[in-house]
Coordinates of N, CA and C in Angstrom, one line a residue:
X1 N 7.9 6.6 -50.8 CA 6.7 6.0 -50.3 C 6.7 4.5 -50.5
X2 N 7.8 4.1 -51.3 CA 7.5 2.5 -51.2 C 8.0 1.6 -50.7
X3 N 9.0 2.2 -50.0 CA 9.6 1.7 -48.8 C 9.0 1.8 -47.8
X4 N 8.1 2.8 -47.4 CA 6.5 2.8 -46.7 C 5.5 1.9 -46.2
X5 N 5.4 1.3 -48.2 CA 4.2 0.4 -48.5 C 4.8 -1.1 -48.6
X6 N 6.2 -1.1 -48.2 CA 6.7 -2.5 -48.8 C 6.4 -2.9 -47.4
X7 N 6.5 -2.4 -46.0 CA 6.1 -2.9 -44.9 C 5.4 -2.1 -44.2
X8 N 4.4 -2.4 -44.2 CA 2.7 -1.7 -43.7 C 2.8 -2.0 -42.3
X9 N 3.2 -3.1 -42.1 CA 3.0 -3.8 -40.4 C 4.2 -2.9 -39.4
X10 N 5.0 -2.1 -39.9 CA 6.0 -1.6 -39.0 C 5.4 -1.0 -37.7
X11 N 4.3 -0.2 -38.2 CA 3.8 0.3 -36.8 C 4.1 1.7 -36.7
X12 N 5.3 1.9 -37.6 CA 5.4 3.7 -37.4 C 4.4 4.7 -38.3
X13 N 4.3 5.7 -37.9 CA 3.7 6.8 -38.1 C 4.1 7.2 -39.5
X14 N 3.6 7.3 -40.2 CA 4.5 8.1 -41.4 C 5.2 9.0 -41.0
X15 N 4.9 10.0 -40.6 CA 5.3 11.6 -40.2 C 6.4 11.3 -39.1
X16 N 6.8 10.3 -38.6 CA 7.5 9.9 -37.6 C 9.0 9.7 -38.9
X17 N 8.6 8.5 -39.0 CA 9.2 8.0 -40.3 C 10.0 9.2 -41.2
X18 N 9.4 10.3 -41.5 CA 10.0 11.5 -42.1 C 10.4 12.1 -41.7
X19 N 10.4 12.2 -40.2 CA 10.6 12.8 -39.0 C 12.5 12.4 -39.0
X20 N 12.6 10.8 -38.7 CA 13.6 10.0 -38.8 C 14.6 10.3 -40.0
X21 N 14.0 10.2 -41.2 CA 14.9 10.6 -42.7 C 15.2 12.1 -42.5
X22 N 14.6 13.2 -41.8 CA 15.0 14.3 -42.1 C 16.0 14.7 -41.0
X23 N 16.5 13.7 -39.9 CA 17.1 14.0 -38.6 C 18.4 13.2 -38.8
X24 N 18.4 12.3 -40.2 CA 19.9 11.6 -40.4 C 20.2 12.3 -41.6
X25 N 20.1 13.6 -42.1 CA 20.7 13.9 -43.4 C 21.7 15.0 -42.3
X26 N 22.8 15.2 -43.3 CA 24.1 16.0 -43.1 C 23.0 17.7 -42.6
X27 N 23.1 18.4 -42.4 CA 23.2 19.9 -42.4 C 23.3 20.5 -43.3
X28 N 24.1 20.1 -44.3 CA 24.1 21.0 -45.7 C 23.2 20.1 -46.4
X29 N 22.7 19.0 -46.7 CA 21.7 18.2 -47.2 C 20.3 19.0 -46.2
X30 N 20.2 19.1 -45.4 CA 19.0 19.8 -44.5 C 18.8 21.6 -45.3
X31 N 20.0 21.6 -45.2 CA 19.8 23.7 -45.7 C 19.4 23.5 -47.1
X32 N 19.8 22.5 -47.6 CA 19.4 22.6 -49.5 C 18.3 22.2 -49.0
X33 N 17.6 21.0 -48.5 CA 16.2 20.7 -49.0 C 14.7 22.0 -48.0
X34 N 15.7 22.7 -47.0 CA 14.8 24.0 -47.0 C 14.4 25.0 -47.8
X35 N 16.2 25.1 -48.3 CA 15.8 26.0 -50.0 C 14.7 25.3 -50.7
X36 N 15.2 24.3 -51.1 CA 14.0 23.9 -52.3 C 13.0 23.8 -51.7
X37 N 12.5 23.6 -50.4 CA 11.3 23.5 -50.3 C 10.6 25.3 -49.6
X38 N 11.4 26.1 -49.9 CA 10.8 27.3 -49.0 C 10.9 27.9 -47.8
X39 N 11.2 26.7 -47.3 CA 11.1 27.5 -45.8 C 11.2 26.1 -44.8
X40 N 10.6 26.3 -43.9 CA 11.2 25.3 -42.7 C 10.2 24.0 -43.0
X41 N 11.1 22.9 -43.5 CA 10.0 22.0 -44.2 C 9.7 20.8 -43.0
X42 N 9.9 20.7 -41.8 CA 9.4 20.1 -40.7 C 8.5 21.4 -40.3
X43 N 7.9 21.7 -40.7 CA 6.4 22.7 -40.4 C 5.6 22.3 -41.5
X44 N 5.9 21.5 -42.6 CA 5.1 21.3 -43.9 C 4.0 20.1 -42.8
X45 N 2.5 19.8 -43.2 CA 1.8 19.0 -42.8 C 2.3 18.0 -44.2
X46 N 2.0 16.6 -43.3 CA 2.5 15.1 -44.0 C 2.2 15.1 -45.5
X47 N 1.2 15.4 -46.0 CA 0.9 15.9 -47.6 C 1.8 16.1 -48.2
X48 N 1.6 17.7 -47.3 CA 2.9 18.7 -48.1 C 4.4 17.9 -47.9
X49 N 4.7 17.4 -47.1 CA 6.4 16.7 -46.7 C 6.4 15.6 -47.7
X50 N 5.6 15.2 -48.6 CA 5.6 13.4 -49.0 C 5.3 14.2 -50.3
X51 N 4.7 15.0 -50.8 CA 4.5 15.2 -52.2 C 5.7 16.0 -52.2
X52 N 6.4 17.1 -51.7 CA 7.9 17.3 -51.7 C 9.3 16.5 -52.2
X53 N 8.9 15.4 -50.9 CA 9.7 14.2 -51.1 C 9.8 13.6 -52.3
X54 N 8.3 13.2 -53.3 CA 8.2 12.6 -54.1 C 8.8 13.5 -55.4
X55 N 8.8 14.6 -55.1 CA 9.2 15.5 -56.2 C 10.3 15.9 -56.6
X56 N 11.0 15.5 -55.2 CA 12.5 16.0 -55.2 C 13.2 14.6 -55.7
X57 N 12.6 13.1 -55.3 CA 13.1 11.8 -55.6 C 12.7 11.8 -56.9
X58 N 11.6 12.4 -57.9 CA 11.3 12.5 -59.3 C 12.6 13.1 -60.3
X59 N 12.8 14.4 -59.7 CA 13.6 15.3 -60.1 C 15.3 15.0 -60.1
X60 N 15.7 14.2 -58.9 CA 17.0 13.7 -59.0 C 17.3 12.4 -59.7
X61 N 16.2 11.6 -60.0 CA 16.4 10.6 -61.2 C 16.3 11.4 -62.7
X62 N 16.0 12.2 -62.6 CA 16.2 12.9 -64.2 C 15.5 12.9 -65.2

């Protein structure tokens, strides 16, 4: 999210934006972050995708 908030003026959509990060990760980076998230996480509404995100970017710093 703070790559988000560091340029407000971009003009994209957030959900676009996540749309974009989740359409440049490998395949096997896409099948793990389904696992962890349950199930088909481009069906999560923007909430659910960004408190995910924040959780999983929480958890991999340690």
């Amino acid at each position: 999210m703070e790559a988000i908030n560091a340029c407000p003026h971009h003009g994209f959509d957030t959900w676009l934006l996540v749309s974009y990060f989740y359409d440049g990760m490998s395949s096997s980076m896409k099948q793990l972050l389904e696992t962890m998230c349950g199930g088909d996480f481009m069906s999560k509404n923007l909430e659910e995708a960004m408190d995910f995100l924040s959780y999983v970017a929480e958890v991999s710093r340690g």
